[in-house]
Coordinates of C-alpha atoms and ligand atoms in Angstrom, one line a residue:
M1 CA 58.4 -104.4 -139.4
A2 CA 61.5 -101.9 -139.7
K3 CA 61.2 -99.8 -137.0
E4 CA 60.9 -96.7 -139.4
Q5 CA 57.3 -98.0 -140.6
L6 CA 56.1 -98.2 -136.9
V7 CA 56.2 -94.3 -136.7
K8 CA 53.7 -92.6 -139.2
P9 CA 54.5 -89.0 -139.5
I10 CA 52.1 -86.4 -140.6
G11 CA 53.6 -84.4 -142.8
G12 CA 57.3 -84.9 -142.4
P13 CA 59.4 -87.0 -140.7
P14 CA 59.1 -88.6 -137.8
S15 CA 61.2 -86.0 -135.1
E16 CA 64.2 -86.2 -133.0
V17 CA 62.5 -87.8 -130.2
E18 CA 60.8 -89.9 -131.4
H19 CA 63.6 -91.7 -133.2
I20 CA 65.1 -91.7 -129.3
K21 CA 62.1 -94.1 -127.9
I22 CA 62.7 -96.7 -130.8
E23 CA 66.1 -96.7 -130.7
S24 CA 66.1 -97.3 -127.1
N25 CA 65.1 -100.8 -126.7
Y26 CA 62.0 -100.1 -124.6
L27 CA 63.7 -97.2 -122.4
R28 CA 66.3 -98.4 -121.6
G29 CA 68.6 -96.6 -124.3
A30 CA 72.4 -96.8 -122.2
L31 CA 71.1 -95.2 -119.0
V32 CA 72.1 -98.0 -116.9
E33 CA 76.1 -96.9 -118.3
T34 CA 75.3 -93.2 -118.5
L35 CA 73.8 -93.8 -114.9
R36 CA 77.2 -94.5 -113.6
N37 CA 79.2 -92.0 -115.5
P38 CA 81.7 -91.0 -112.4
I39 CA 82.6 -87.6 -114.7
T40 CA 79.0 -85.5 -115.2
G41 CA 76.5 -84.4 -113.0
G42 CA 74.4 -85.0 -115.3
L43 CA 73.3 -87.2 -118.5
P44 CA 73.2 -86.9 -122.0
E45 CA 70.2 -85.8 -123.8
D46 CA 68.7 -89.3 -125.0
D47 CA 69.2 -90.7 -121.8
N48 CA 67.2 -88.2 -120.0
R49 CA 64.5 -88.1 -122.4
L50 CA 64.5 -91.7 -121.3
L51 CA 64.6 -91.1 -118.5
K52 CA 61.3 -88.9 -117.9
F53 CA 59.3 -91.9 -118.7
H54 CA 60.9 -93.8 -115.6
G55 CA 59.4 -90.7 -113.6
S56 CA 62.7 -87.9 -113.4
Y57 CA 63.9 -84.9 -115.1
M58 CA 66.9 -83.7 -115.2
Q59 CA 67.3 -80.1 -114.3
D60 CA 70.0 -77.8 -113.1
D61 CA 69.1 -75.0 -109.8
R62 CA 68.6 -72.1 -112.1
D63 CA 69.3 -69.6 -109.3
L64 CA 72.5 -70.6 -109.8
R65 CA 72.9 -71.1 -113.4
N66 CA 74.9 -67.8 -114.2
E67 CA 77.0 -68.4 -110.9
R68 CA 78.0 -71.6 -112.4
E69 CA 78.9 -70.2 -115.5
K70 CA 80.6 -67.2 -115.1
Q71 CA 83.1 -70.1 -112.7
K72 CA 83.2 -72.6 -115.9
L73 CA 81.0 -75.1 -113.8
E74 CA 78.7 -77.5 -115.3
P75 CA 74.6 -76.8 -114.6
A76 CA 74.6 -77.9 -110.8
F77 CA 72.3 -80.5 -112.3
Q78 CA 70.0 -82.2 -110.0
F79 CA 67.0 -84.6 -110.8
M80 CA 63.0 -84.2 -110.1
I81 CA 61.0 -87.5 -109.3
R82 CA 57.2 -87.3 -109.5
V83 CA 55.6 -90.6 -108.5
V84 CA 52.7 -92.1 -109.8
L85 CA 49.5 -91.8 -107.2
P86 CA 46.7 -92.9 -108.6
S87 CA 43.7 -90.7 -107.2
G88 CA 46.1 -88.6 -104.8
V89 CA 45.9 -91.7 -102.0
A90 CA 48.5 -92.7 -99.4
T91 CA 48.5 -94.0 -96.4
S92 CA 51.0 -92.6 -93.4
E93 CA 53.4 -95.4 -94.7
Q94 CA 54.2 -94.0 -97.8
W95 CA 53.6 -90.1 -96.7
L96 CA 56.1 -91.2 -93.7
A97 CA 58.5 -92.4 -97.0
M98 CA 57.8 -89.7 -98.9
D99 CA 59.1 -87.3 -96.3
S100 CA 62.1 -89.5 -95.3
L101 CA 63.8 -89.6 -99.1
A102 CA 63.3 -85.6 -99.1
H103 CA 64.6 -85.6 -96.3
K104 CA 68.2 -87.8 -96.8
Y105 CA 68.3 -87.2 -100.9
G106 CA 66.1 -84.3 -101.5
N107 CA 65.7 -80.6 -101.2
E108 CA 64.1 -81.3 -97.7
T109 CA 60.7 -80.5 -98.9
L110 CA 57.5 -82.1 -101.1
R111 CA 55.5 -80.8 -103.9
L112 CA 52.0 -81.5 -104.4
T113 CA 51.0 -81.6 -107.4
T114 CA 48.2 -80.4 -109.8
R115 CA 47.4 -84.0 -110.8
Q116 CA 47.5 -85.8 -107.4
T117 CA 51.3 -86.5 -107.2
F118 CA 54.7 -85.6 -104.6
Q119 CA 57.0 -84.4 -106.4
M120 CA 60.5 -84.8 -105.5
H121 CA 63.7 -81.9 -106.2
G122 CA 66.5 -81.6 -105.7
V123 CA 68.1 -85.4 -105.6
L124 CA 71.6 -85.7 -106.9
K125 CA 72.3 -88.7 -110.2
W126 CA 74.0 -91.3 -107.7
N127 CA 71.3 -91.1 -105.4
L128 CA 67.8 -92.0 -108.2
K129 CA 68.0 -95.6 -107.3
P130 CA 68.3 -95.7 -103.8
T131 CA 65.8 -93.0 -103.7
L132 CA 63.5 -95.3 -106.5
Q133 CA 64.2 -98.5 -104.8
K134 CA 62.7 -97.2 -101.4
I135 CA 59.3 -95.7 -103.4
N136 CA 59.5 -98.9 -105.0
S137 CA 59.7 -100.2 -101.5
E138 CA 56.5 -98.6 -100.5
L139 CA 54.2 -100.2 -102.7
M140 CA 54.2 -97.2 -105.2
T141 CA 56.4 -96.9 -109.0
T142 CA 57.6 -93.6 -111.1
L143 CA 57.2 -95.8 -114.5
A144 CA 55.1 -93.8 -116.6
A145 CA 54.9 -90.5 -113.9
C146 CA 56.7 -88.3 -117.0
G147 CA 56.8 -89.7 -120.3
D148 CA 54.6 -90.1 -123.6
V149 CA 52.3 -92.1 -122.0
N150 CA 49.7 -92.7 -119.6
R151 CA 49.9 -90.6 -116.7
N152 CA 48.7 -90.9 -113.3
V153 CA 45.4 -91.3 -113.5
M154 CA 43.0 -88.4 -111.5
C155 CA 40.4 -88.6 -109.4
S156 CA 37.6 -86.3 -107.0
P157 CA 39.6 -86.5 -103.3
N158 CA 35.0 -85.9 -102.7
P159 CA 35.2 -86.1 -98.7
F160 CA 31.3 -86.6 -98.8
Q161 CA 30.1 -89.3 -100.5
S162 CA 32.6 -92.0 -99.1
D163 CA 31.7 -95.1 -100.4
L164 CA 31.3 -93.7 -104.5
H165 CA 35.0 -92.7 -103.5
G166 CA 35.9 -95.8 -102.8
E167 CA 34.3 -97.5 -106.0
V168 CA 34.8 -94.2 -108.7
S169 CA 38.9 -94.6 -107.2
H170 CA 38.9 -98.4 -107.7
W171 CA 38.0 -98.3 -111.0
A172 CA 40.8 -95.1 -112.1
R173 CA 43.3 -97.6 -110.2
Q174 CA 41.6 -100.0 -113.0
V175 CA 42.3 -97.5 -115.7
N176 CA 45.8 -96.6 -114.1
D177 CA 47.4 -100.3 -114.1
H178 CA 46.0 -101.4 -117.7
L179 CA 47.7 -98.1 -118.9
A180 CA 50.9 -99.0 -117.3
P181 CA 54.3 -99.7 -119.6
R182 CA 54.9 -103.7 -119.4
T183 CA 58.6 -103.0 -120.7
R184 CA 61.4 -105.0 -118.1
A185 CA 63.4 -102.1 -118.1
Y186 CA 62.4 -100.4 -114.7
H187 CA 63.2 -103.3 -112.6
E188 CA 66.6 -103.5 -114.7
I189 CA 67.8 -100.8 -114.4
W190 CA 66.4 -99.9 -111.4
L191 CA 65.8 -102.4 -108.1
D192 CA 68.3 -104.3 -110.3
G193 CA 65.5 -107.0 -111.9
E194 CA 66.8 -109.7 -114.5
K195 CA 68.6 -107.7 -117.3
V196 CA 66.9 -108.7 -120.9
V197 CA 69.8 -108.5 -123.6
D198 CA 67.0 -107.3 -126.3
G199 CA 63.7 -106.6 -125.8
Q200 CA 62.0 -107.4 -129.1
Q201 CA 64.0 -111.0 -128.7
E202 CA 62.9 -112.1 -125.7
G203 CA 59.4 -111.7 -126.6
E204 CA 59.1 -108.2 -124.7
V205 CA 56.1 -106.0 -125.6
E206 CA 54.4 -103.7 -125.3
P207 CA 49.8 -104.5 -126.1
I208 CA 49.5 -100.9 -126.0
Y209 CA 52.0 -98.9 -127.0
G210 CA 53.9 -100.6 -129.2
P211 CA 58.1 -100.2 -129.2
V212 CA 58.0 -96.4 -129.7
Y213 CA 54.8 -95.9 -126.9
L214 CA 52.9 -92.6 -128.0
P215 CA 53.3 -89.5 -129.7
R216 CA 52.8 -87.4 -126.3
K217 CA 51.6 -87.7 -122.8
F218 CA 48.2 -88.4 -122.5
K219 CA 46.0 -87.9 -119.1
I220 CA 43.1 -89.3 -117.8
G221 CA 40.4 -87.9 -114.9
F222 CA 37.8 -88.8 -113.0
A223 CA 35.3 -86.6 -111.3
I224 CA 32.3 -86.8 -108.8
P225 CA 29.7 -84.1 -110.1
P226 CA 29.1 -81.7 -108.6
Y227 CA 32.8 -81.2 -108.0
N228 CA 35.3 -81.1 -110.9
D229 CA 37.9 -81.0 -109.0
V230 CA 40.4 -82.8 -111.9
D231 CA 39.0 -80.1 -114.6
V232 CA 37.3 -83.5 -116.1
F233 CA 37.2 -81.4 -119.4
S234 CA 41.0 -80.5 -119.5
Q235 CA 42.1 -84.3 -119.7
D236 CA 42.7 -86.4 -123.1
I237 CA 40.2 -88.5 -121.6
G238 CA 37.4 -88.2 -118.8
Y239 CA 35.1 -89.6 -116.5
I240 CA 32.6 -88.0 -115.1
A241 CA 30.5 -90.5 -112.7
V242 CA 26.6 -90.9 -113.3
V243 CA 25.8 -92.3 -110.3
E244 CA 21.2 -92.6 -109.9
D245 CA 20.0 -93.4 -107.1
G246 CA 22.4 -93.5 -105.0
K247 CA 24.6 -96.0 -107.0
L248 CA 27.3 -95.8 -109.2
K249 CA 25.4 -96.5 -113.0
G250 CA 28.6 -95.5 -114.8
F251 CA 30.4 -92.4 -116.5
N252 CA 29.7 -90.6 -119.1
I253 CA 32.7 -89.6 -121.4
S254 CA 34.9 -86.2 -122.5
V255 CA 38.0 -86.4 -124.6
G256 CA 40.0 -83.8 -125.9
G257 CA 41.0 -81.9 -123.0
G258 CA 43.9 -80.6 -122.7
M259 CA 45.9 -76.7 -121.6
G260 CA 49.4 -76.9 -123.1
M261 CA 50.6 -73.9 -126.3
S262 CA 53.7 -72.0 -127.3
H263 CA 53.0 -68.0 -127.6
G264 CA 53.0 -66.5 -130.3
D265 CA 52.3 -69.9 -132.4
T266 CA 48.2 -70.4 -132.6
A267 CA 49.2 -73.6 -134.0
T268 CA 48.6 -74.5 -130.7
Y269 CA 45.6 -73.5 -127.9
P270 CA 44.4 -75.1 -125.0
Q271 CA 40.8 -77.1 -125.6
L272 CA 38.5 -78.4 -123.7
G273 CA 37.3 -82.3 -123.8
K274 CA 34.5 -83.0 -125.9
V275 CA 31.2 -85.3 -123.8
I276 CA 30.4 -88.3 -126.1
G277 CA 28.2 -90.5 -124.7
F278 CA 28.5 -92.7 -121.8
C279 CA 29.9 -95.7 -121.0
P280 CA 29.5 -98.5 -117.9
P281 CA 31.4 -99.3 -115.5
E282 CA 33.2 -102.3 -116.7
R283 CA 33.2 -101.0 -120.2
I284 CA 36.2 -98.1 -119.2
V285 CA 39.1 -99.7 -119.8
D286 CA 38.8 -101.1 -122.9
L287 CA 37.8 -97.4 -123.8
A288 CA 40.9 -95.3 -122.2
E289 CA 42.5 -98.3 -124.1
K290 CA 41.1 -98.2 -127.5
T291 CA 41.3 -94.4 -127.3
V292 CA 45.0 -94.7 -126.4
T293 CA 45.9 -96.8 -129.8
I294 CA 43.7 -94.6 -131.9
Q295 CA 46.2 -91.6 -130.8
R296 CA 49.0 -93.4 -131.1
D297 CA 48.0 -94.9 -134.7
Y298 CA 46.5 -91.1 -135.6
G299 CA 49.2 -88.3 -133.1
N300 CA 51.8 -86.5 -134.9
R301 CA 54.5 -87.9 -134.7
S302 CA 56.1 -85.0 -136.5
V303 CA 55.8 -82.1 -134.7
R304 CA 55.1 -82.3 -130.9
K305 CA 53.8 -79.2 -130.6
N306 CA 50.2 -80.6 -132.6
A307 CA 51.5 -84.1 -131.0
R308 CA 48.6 -83.9 -128.3
F309 CA 45.2 -86.2 -128.3
K310 CA 43.3 -83.0 -128.1
Y311 CA 45.3 -81.5 -131.6
T312 CA 44.5 -85.7 -133.7
I313 CA 40.5 -84.3 -132.6
D314 CA 40.6 -81.4 -134.1
R315 CA 42.6 -82.6 -137.1
H316 CA 40.1 -85.1 -137.9
G317 CA 36.9 -84.1 -136.8
I318 CA 35.2 -85.6 -133.8
D319 CA 32.7 -87.2 -135.4
W320 CA 35.5 -89.4 -137.2
F321 CA 36.9 -90.0 -133.7
K322 CA 33.4 -91.3 -132.7
T323 CA 33.7 -93.5 -135.6
E324 CA 37.3 -95.5 -135.1
L325 CA 36.5 -95.9 -131.8
Q326 CA 33.0 -97.9 -132.6
N327 CA 34.9 -99.7 -134.8
R328 CA 38.1 -100.8 -132.3
L329 CA 35.4 -100.9 -129.9
G330 CA 33.1 -102.8 -131.2
W331 CA 29.9 -102.0 -129.2
Q332 CA 28.6 -98.8 -128.4
L333 CA 28.6 -96.2 -126.4
E334 CA 24.7 -94.9 -125.6
A335 CA 23.5 -91.4 -125.3
V336 CA 25.2 -89.4 -121.9
R337 CA 23.4 -88.7 -119.5
P338 CA 22.7 -85.3 -117.2
Y339 CA 25.7 -84.5 -115.2
Q340 CA 26.4 -80.5 -113.4
F341 CA 29.2 -79.8 -111.9
E342 CA 29.6 -76.5 -109.7
N343 CA 32.8 -75.7 -109.5
N344 CA 36.1 -77.1 -109.3
G345 CA 37.4 -76.0 -106.1
D346 CA 38.3 -77.9 -103.1
R347 CA 36.3 -77.7 -100.0
Y348 CA 38.0 -77.1 -96.6
G349 CA 38.0 -78.1 -93.3
W350 CA 36.5 -80.8 -91.7
L351 CA 33.9 -83.2 -93.1
K352 CA 32.2 -85.9 -92.5
G353 CA 32.2 -88.1 -95.0
S354 CA 28.7 -91.3 -95.6
N355 CA 30.8 -93.3 -94.1
G356 CA 31.0 -91.9 -90.4
K357 CA 34.6 -91.1 -90.8
W358 CA 35.7 -87.6 -90.3
N359 CA 38.0 -85.9 -93.8
L360 CA 40.0 -83.1 -93.1
T361 CA 40.8 -80.1 -95.7
L362 CA 43.7 -78.7 -94.9
Y363 CA 44.9 -75.5 -97.5
I364 CA 48.9 -76.4 -98.0
Q365 CA 50.0 -72.9 -100.4
S366 CA 50.4 -74.0 -103.9
G367 CA 51.7 -77.2 -102.9
R368 CA 55.0 -77.4 -101.0
I369 CA 55.1 -78.8 -98.6
E370 CA 57.9 -77.4 -96.3
D371 CA 58.6 -76.0 -92.8
K372 CA 60.0 -72.7 -93.5
D373 CA 60.1 -69.3 -91.4
G374 CA 58.7 -70.9 -88.4
Y375 CA 56.1 -73.0 -90.3
L376 CA 56.1 -76.4 -89.1
L377 CA 54.5 -77.8 -91.7
M378 CA 56.3 -81.0 -92.7
T379 CA 57.3 -81.6 -89.1
G380 CA 53.3 -81.7 -88.3
L381 CA 52.5 -83.6 -91.5
R382 CA 54.5 -86.8 -90.6
E383 CA 53.5 -86.4 -86.5
I384 CA 50.4 -87.1 -88.0
A385 CA 51.1 -90.1 -90.0
K386 CA 52.8 -91.2 -87.1
V387 CA 49.5 -91.4 -85.5
H388 CA 47.1 -91.8 -88.5
S389 CA 45.5 -95.0 -89.5
G390 CA 43.3 -93.4 -92.3
D391 CA 45.0 -92.1 -95.7
F392 CA 46.1 -89.3 -97.1
R393 CA 44.9 -87.4 -100.0
I394 CA 46.4 -84.7 -102.7
T395 CA 43.2 -83.0 -104.5
P396 CA 44.0 -81.9 -107.4
N397 CA 44.0 -78.3 -106.1
Q398 CA 47.4 -79.2 -104.2
N399 CA 46.1 -79.2 -101.1
L400 CA 46.0 -82.1 -98.5
I401 CA 42.8 -83.9 -97.2
I402 CA 43.4 -86.0 -94.1
G403 CA 41.3 -88.5 -95.2
N404 CA 38.7 -91.7 -93.3
V405 CA 39.9 -90.8 -89.6
S406 CA 37.4 -91.9 -87.4
S407 CA 35.7 -90.0 -84.0
Q408 CA 38.2 -91.4 -82.0
K409 CA 41.7 -90.0 -83.5
K410 CA 40.0 -86.9 -84.6
R411 CA 40.9 -85.8 -80.9
K412 CA 44.5 -86.9 -81.2
I413 CA 44.8 -85.4 -84.8
T414 CA 42.9 -81.6 -84.0
E415 CA 45.4 -81.7 -81.2
L416 CA 48.6 -82.4 -84.0
V417 CA 46.7 -79.5 -86.1
E418 CA 46.2 -76.6 -83.4
Q419 CA 49.7 -77.7 -81.9
F420 CA 51.3 -77.1 -85.4
G421 CA 49.2 -74.6 -86.6
L422 CA 48.2 -75.9 -89.7
T423 CA 45.4 -74.5 -91.7
D424 CA 42.2 -74.9 -93.0
G425 CA 42.6 -71.4 -94.8
A426 CA 40.2 -70.2 -93.0
Q427 CA 42.5 -66.9 -92.0
H428 CA 42.9 -66.4 -95.7
S429 CA 40.4 -65.1 -98.5
A430 CA 38.7 -67.3 -100.6
L431 CA 40.5 -65.6 -104.1
R432 CA 43.7 -67.3 -101.3
R433 CA 42.4 -70.2 -101.5
S434 CA 41.3 -70.5 -104.8
S435 CA 44.9 -69.9 -105.8
L436 CA 46.7 -72.6 -107.9
S437 CA 50.1 -72.2 -109.6
C438 CA 52.8 -74.7 -110.4
V439 CA 56.7 -75.0 -109.5
S440 CA 58.3 -73.0 -112.2
L441 CA 61.9 -71.4 -111.1
P442 CA 64.3 -72.3 -109.2
T443 CA 63.7 -75.7 -111.2
C444 CA 61.2 -76.0 -114.3
G445 CA 63.6 -75.7 -116.5
L446 CA 61.5 -74.2 -119.6
A447 CA 60.1 -71.2 -117.0
M448 CA 59.7 -67.7 -118.2
A449 CA 58.5 -66.5 -115.4
E450 CA 58.4 -67.1 -111.7
A451 CA 54.7 -68.5 -110.1
E452 CA 54.7 -70.8 -107.3
R453 CA 56.9 -68.1 -105.9
Y454 CA 55.2 -65.5 -107.0
L455 CA 52.1 -65.5 -106.6
P456 CA 51.2 -65.5 -102.6
T457 CA 53.0 -62.0 -103.5
L458 CA 50.7 -61.4 -105.6
I459 CA 47.8 -62.5 -104.2
D460 CA 49.0 -60.4 -100.6
K461 CA 49.1 -57.4 -102.8
L462 CA 45.1 -58.2 -104.2
E463 CA 43.8 -58.9 -100.9
P464 CA 43.2 -55.3 -99.8
I465 CA 41.3 -55.2 -102.7
I466 CA 39.2 -57.3 -102.5
N467 CA 38.6 -56.6 -99.1
E468 CA 37.7 -53.1 -99.8
A469 CA 35.4 -54.9 -102.0
G470 CA 33.9 -56.9 -99.3
L471 CA 34.8 -60.2 -101.5
R472 CA 36.9 -61.4 -99.0
D473 CA 34.6 -64.2 -99.0
Q474 CA 33.7 -64.4 -102.8
E475 CA 35.5 -68.2 -104.3
I476 CA 37.4 -66.1 -107.1
N477 CA 39.8 -68.7 -109.3
I478 CA 43.4 -67.0 -109.6
R479 CA 46.4 -69.6 -111.1
M480 CA 49.6 -68.7 -112.5
T481 CA 51.7 -70.4 -114.2
G482 CA 55.8 -69.5 -115.0
C483 CA 55.2 -70.4 -119.2
P484 CA 52.4 -71.4 -121.6
N485 CA 52.6 -75.4 -120.8
G486 CA 49.6 -74.4 -118.8
C487 CA 50.4 -76.8 -115.5
A488 CA 49.1 -74.9 -113.2
R489 CA 45.9 -75.6 -116.2
P490 CA 46.1 -71.6 -116.1
A491 CA 43.5 -71.6 -119.4
L492 CA 40.9 -72.2 -116.5
G493 CA 41.2 -69.9 -114.4
E494 CA 38.4 -66.8 -113.9
I495 CA 41.9 -64.3 -113.4
S496 CA 45.1 -66.1 -114.8
F497 CA 48.3 -65.3 -115.2
I498 CA 51.2 -66.7 -118.0
G499 CA 54.4 -66.1 -117.6
K500 CA 56.1 -64.1 -120.4
A501 CA 59.9 -63.4 -119.2
V502 CA 60.4 -62.0 -115.0
G503 CA 58.4 -60.2 -114.6
K504 CA 55.6 -59.8 -116.6
Y505 CA 52.9 -61.9 -117.6
N506 CA 49.7 -62.4 -119.9
M507 CA 46.3 -62.5 -117.9
Y508 CA 43.6 -63.5 -119.2
M509 CA 39.4 -63.6 -117.6
G510 CA 36.8 -65.4 -118.0
A511 CA 36.9 -69.0 -117.4
G512 CA 33.9 -71.0 -115.6
F513 CA 33.7 -71.2 -112.4
A514 CA 32.6 -75.5 -113.2
G515 CA 36.0 -75.9 -115.3
E516 CA 33.0 -76.4 -118.1
R517 CA 34.4 -73.1 -120.5
L518 CA 38.0 -71.5 -121.1
N519 CA 39.1 -67.9 -120.4
K520 CA 40.4 -65.2 -123.1
L521 CA 43.7 -63.4 -123.2
Y522 CA 43.0 -59.3 -122.0
K523 CA 46.7 -58.0 -121.5
E524 CA 49.5 -59.2 -122.3
N525 CA 53.1 -58.9 -121.0
I526 CA 52.2 -56.7 -118.1
D527 CA 54.5 -56.7 -115.0
E528 CA 52.8 -56.1 -111.2
T529 CA 51.8 -52.5 -111.5
E530 CA 50.0 -53.0 -114.2
I531 CA 47.8 -55.9 -113.5
L532 CA 46.6 -54.6 -109.6
D533 CA 45.5 -50.9 -111.8
T534 CA 43.6 -53.8 -114.2
L535 CA 42.5 -55.8 -111.8
K536 CA 41.3 -52.9 -109.8
P537 CA 38.6 -51.2 -110.9
I538 CA 37.1 -54.7 -112.6
I539 CA 36.7 -56.2 -109.3
H540 CA 35.4 -52.7 -107.9
Q541 CA 32.7 -53.2 -110.7
Y542 CA 32.0 -56.9 -109.8
A543 CA 31.3 -56.0 -106.1
K544 CA 29.0 -53.4 -107.9
E545 CA 27.3 -55.0 -110.7
R546 CA 27.2 -59.0 -110.3
E547 CA 24.3 -60.4 -109.9
T548 CA 22.6 -62.8 -107.3
G549 CA 25.5 -65.9 -108.0
E550 CA 27.1 -64.6 -110.5
H551 CA 30.6 -65.7 -110.9
F552 CA 33.5 -63.5 -111.6
G553 CA 34.1 -65.3 -114.9
D554 CA 30.8 -64.7 -116.0
F555 CA 30.5 -61.3 -114.4
V556 CA 33.5 -60.6 -116.8
I557 CA 32.2 -62.4 -120.1
R558 CA 28.9 -59.9 -119.2
A559 CA 30.4 -56.6 -119.1
G560 CA 32.4 -57.1 -121.5
Y561 CA 36.1 -57.6 -121.4
V562 CA 36.4 -60.5 -123.4
K563 CA 34.0 -63.3 -125.0
A564 CA 33.2 -66.6 -123.9
V565 CA 35.4 -69.8 -125.7
H566 CA 33.8 -72.5 -125.4
D567 CA 36.0 -74.2 -127.9
G568 CA 40.0 -74.4 -128.3
Q569 CA 40.4 -72.9 -131.8
E570 CA 38.4 -69.3 -130.7
F571 CA 40.7 -69.3 -127.9
H572 CA 43.4 -66.7 -130.3
S573 CA 40.8 -64.8 -132.6
Ligands
SRM1 FE1 53.7 -80.1 -116.5 C1 56.2 -80.1 -118.5 C2 55.5 -80.3 -114.0 C3 50.8 -80.6 -114.5 C4 51.6 -79.5 -119.3 N1 55.5 -79.6 -115.7 C5 56.2 -79.9 -117.0 C6 57.6 -79.9 -116.5 C7 58.6 -81.4 -116.4 C8 58.9 -79.0 -117.1 C9 59.9 -79.7 -118.0 O1 59.3 -80.4 -118.8 O2 60.7 -79.5 -118.3 C10 57.8 -79.5 -115.9 C11 58.3 -79.6 -113.9 C12 58.7 -78.7 -113.2 C13 59.8 -78.9 -112.2 O3 60.0 -78.3 -111.8 O4 59.1 -80.1 -111.0 C14 55.9 -79.6 -115.1 N2 53.9 -80.4 -114.8 C15 54.5 -80.1 -113.4 C16 53.4 -79.9 -112.5 C17 54.5 -80.1 -110.9 C18 53.2 -78.7 -111.8 C19 52.6 -78.2 -110.4 O5 53.0 -77.8 -109.9 O6 52.2 -79.5 -110.1 C20 52.5 -80.8 -112.5 C21 52.7 -82.5 -112.6 C22 51.8 -83.5 -112.5 C23 51.7 -84.9 -112.6 O7 51.7 -85.0 -111.1 O8 52.1 -85.5 -113.2 C24 52.1 -81.4 -113.7 N3 51.8 -79.9 -116.6 C25 50.1 -80.1 -115.9 C26 49.5 -80.3 -116.5 C27 48.1 -80.4 -115.6 C28 47.4 -81.1 -116.0 O9 47.8 -82.2 -116.1 O10 45.8 -81.4 -115.2 C29 49.3 -79.5 -117.1 C30 48.8 -79.0 -118.4 C31 47.6 -80.2 -119.2 C32 47.8 -80.6 -120.2 O11 48.9 -81.4 -120.4 O12 47.6 -80.3 -121.7 C33 51.0 -79.6 -117.6 N4 53.6 -79.8 -118.2 C34 52.9 -79.5 -119.5 C35 53.3 -79.0 -120.6 C36 52.5 -79.3 -121.7 C37 51.9 -80.7 -122.9 C38 51.8 -79.7 -124.1 O13 50.2 -80.7 -123.9 O14 52.1 -79.3 -124.7 C39 54.7 -79.4 -120.7 C40 55.7 -79.4 -121.8 C41 56.2 -80.4 -122.4 O15 55.5 -81.4 -122.2 O16 56.2 -80.3 -123.3 C42 55.1 -80.3 -119.1
SF4_2 FE1 57.1 -74.6 -116.2 FE2 55.9 -74.0 -117.8 FE3 55.4 -75.8 -116.6 FE4 55.7 -73.8 -114.9 S1 53.8 -74.1 -116.5 S2 56.2 -75.9 -114.3 S3 56.8 -73.1 -115.4 S4 55.9 -76.2 -118.0

């Protein structure tokens, strides 16, 4: 088959990225040579595109950009590395390895991501290979952490129902591993595996993806009701665990969620997944594979902004998708079973799991692990990892669970927590503990405004208002991203800020507390003063007029501030 025929354009020729993928010989490109090139600390754009599939992005320190430009130097190129960690579960050895890599090759911090994995920033080109080798030697990979493939599969870290968590995260791993790319390029380039000269000639195939992979990234998450911490309706495929008589019976399936959009382009919008049926556990891997192949075959390969699965579904309709899926599966989904979500946040502090072991959820501001301003968070966690024989679980809210702690070890870990002043956030307002922000500046090349570095300061200024209104213990989900790509799932925040320009944000309100409803634009392009002036009276009104148990997102709709949005196609209207 001619290479071009493998790419099916929709309303236009294939995008540049499609050409790069197809010419790459299963993700090899010229990476071996360009990584070795000593003249520059960067990579050409083609190889940078391919590098993403290997779990790394070229970036430059944006704080230094202007200065370097003035000095006629190339940008301060550095690389972000993202690990694949299905369900966000890591061992102590893996934790220690990431900690040591961050010090040896990175910027001495680790980032816990909103998809429950590790990111390192600031790695130089020359250090990519030893870093990836060490990550692999600790039985982790970075292959498919980024790129047009299925990404790290998420799973509720549920600290209560231990057996159920074990079972559901087992299925999450099955799906994750089944959808991993099969190319040998990764081993060849990073792990000194045997070189395959021409993949196709040697019979190398990607049975699920084919040689051009997917039109766009693809995301899957597993929720265990009543917790919707994975924001299951933001996933391309969401699996909602159905438990009857204490046993996992299977999963309700939701399809076509996603958060990304572009400012001012109404053809792009965040969307909620639609629940289409129920499936027993042993069939979910097949379901994931067939769904991915539908997106592979029908996703938009000309316009990347419209290439996500949510647009494929909205373009053809959910009934078309169900029929197509049914034809490919050769078996029927059962009727949706009842389920109920209560919230999408984390439960902090020590909790005893059903297996008798203890789990400590720590509050990690913006997911950043570092030693800063006398707060030795990174050192404290390293000391815990040295004695901890359970697991570490990164939550979808960028927090950390020290999981499966025996009663004997609990005392030692508590001592370390106290010694290093690690916190479950009890001293903070519930607003702060319910906050989420993306990385943004200085590393993210797409950032328009601050997020990780600014949200804590904004919350400092909101807390007096919250306290005055008597709402210190009221959970209100607040999210901030530096641009509309939506990395902190901002369309699901009861209050959200999306960066427009330095110091300016669009403000959204009205998402559901359990992640079941999108929010809506309330004010455009506002600065801090206007944010505070806008929110103050609304917060006070909420405190006075809320009904029993009414959440902020529900209140602002009832009070008429914004309309309820249940379908992303109404997000801009
Ligand atoms: Fe994201 C691109 C960081 C979760 C939607 N995301 C990026 C890049 C790689 C910027 C780039 O393309 O140059 C960011 C790197 C910043 C940096 O310096 O580290 C970035 N995304 C992140 C992380 C680290 C945010 C965080 O603070 O934790 C999250 C890593 C997830 C992971 O471990 O795999 C992260 N990104 C998300 C999520 C949330 C989720 O998946 O649950 C979303 C919205 C959900 C979705 O995909 O619909 C998300 N990221 C995007 C998009 C928009 C995609 C779209 O549909 O249009 C982009 C831009 C793109 O792909 O072109 C993007
Ligand atoms: Fe970067 Fe935008 Fe994602 Fe934030 S939301 S990390 S600014 S791409």
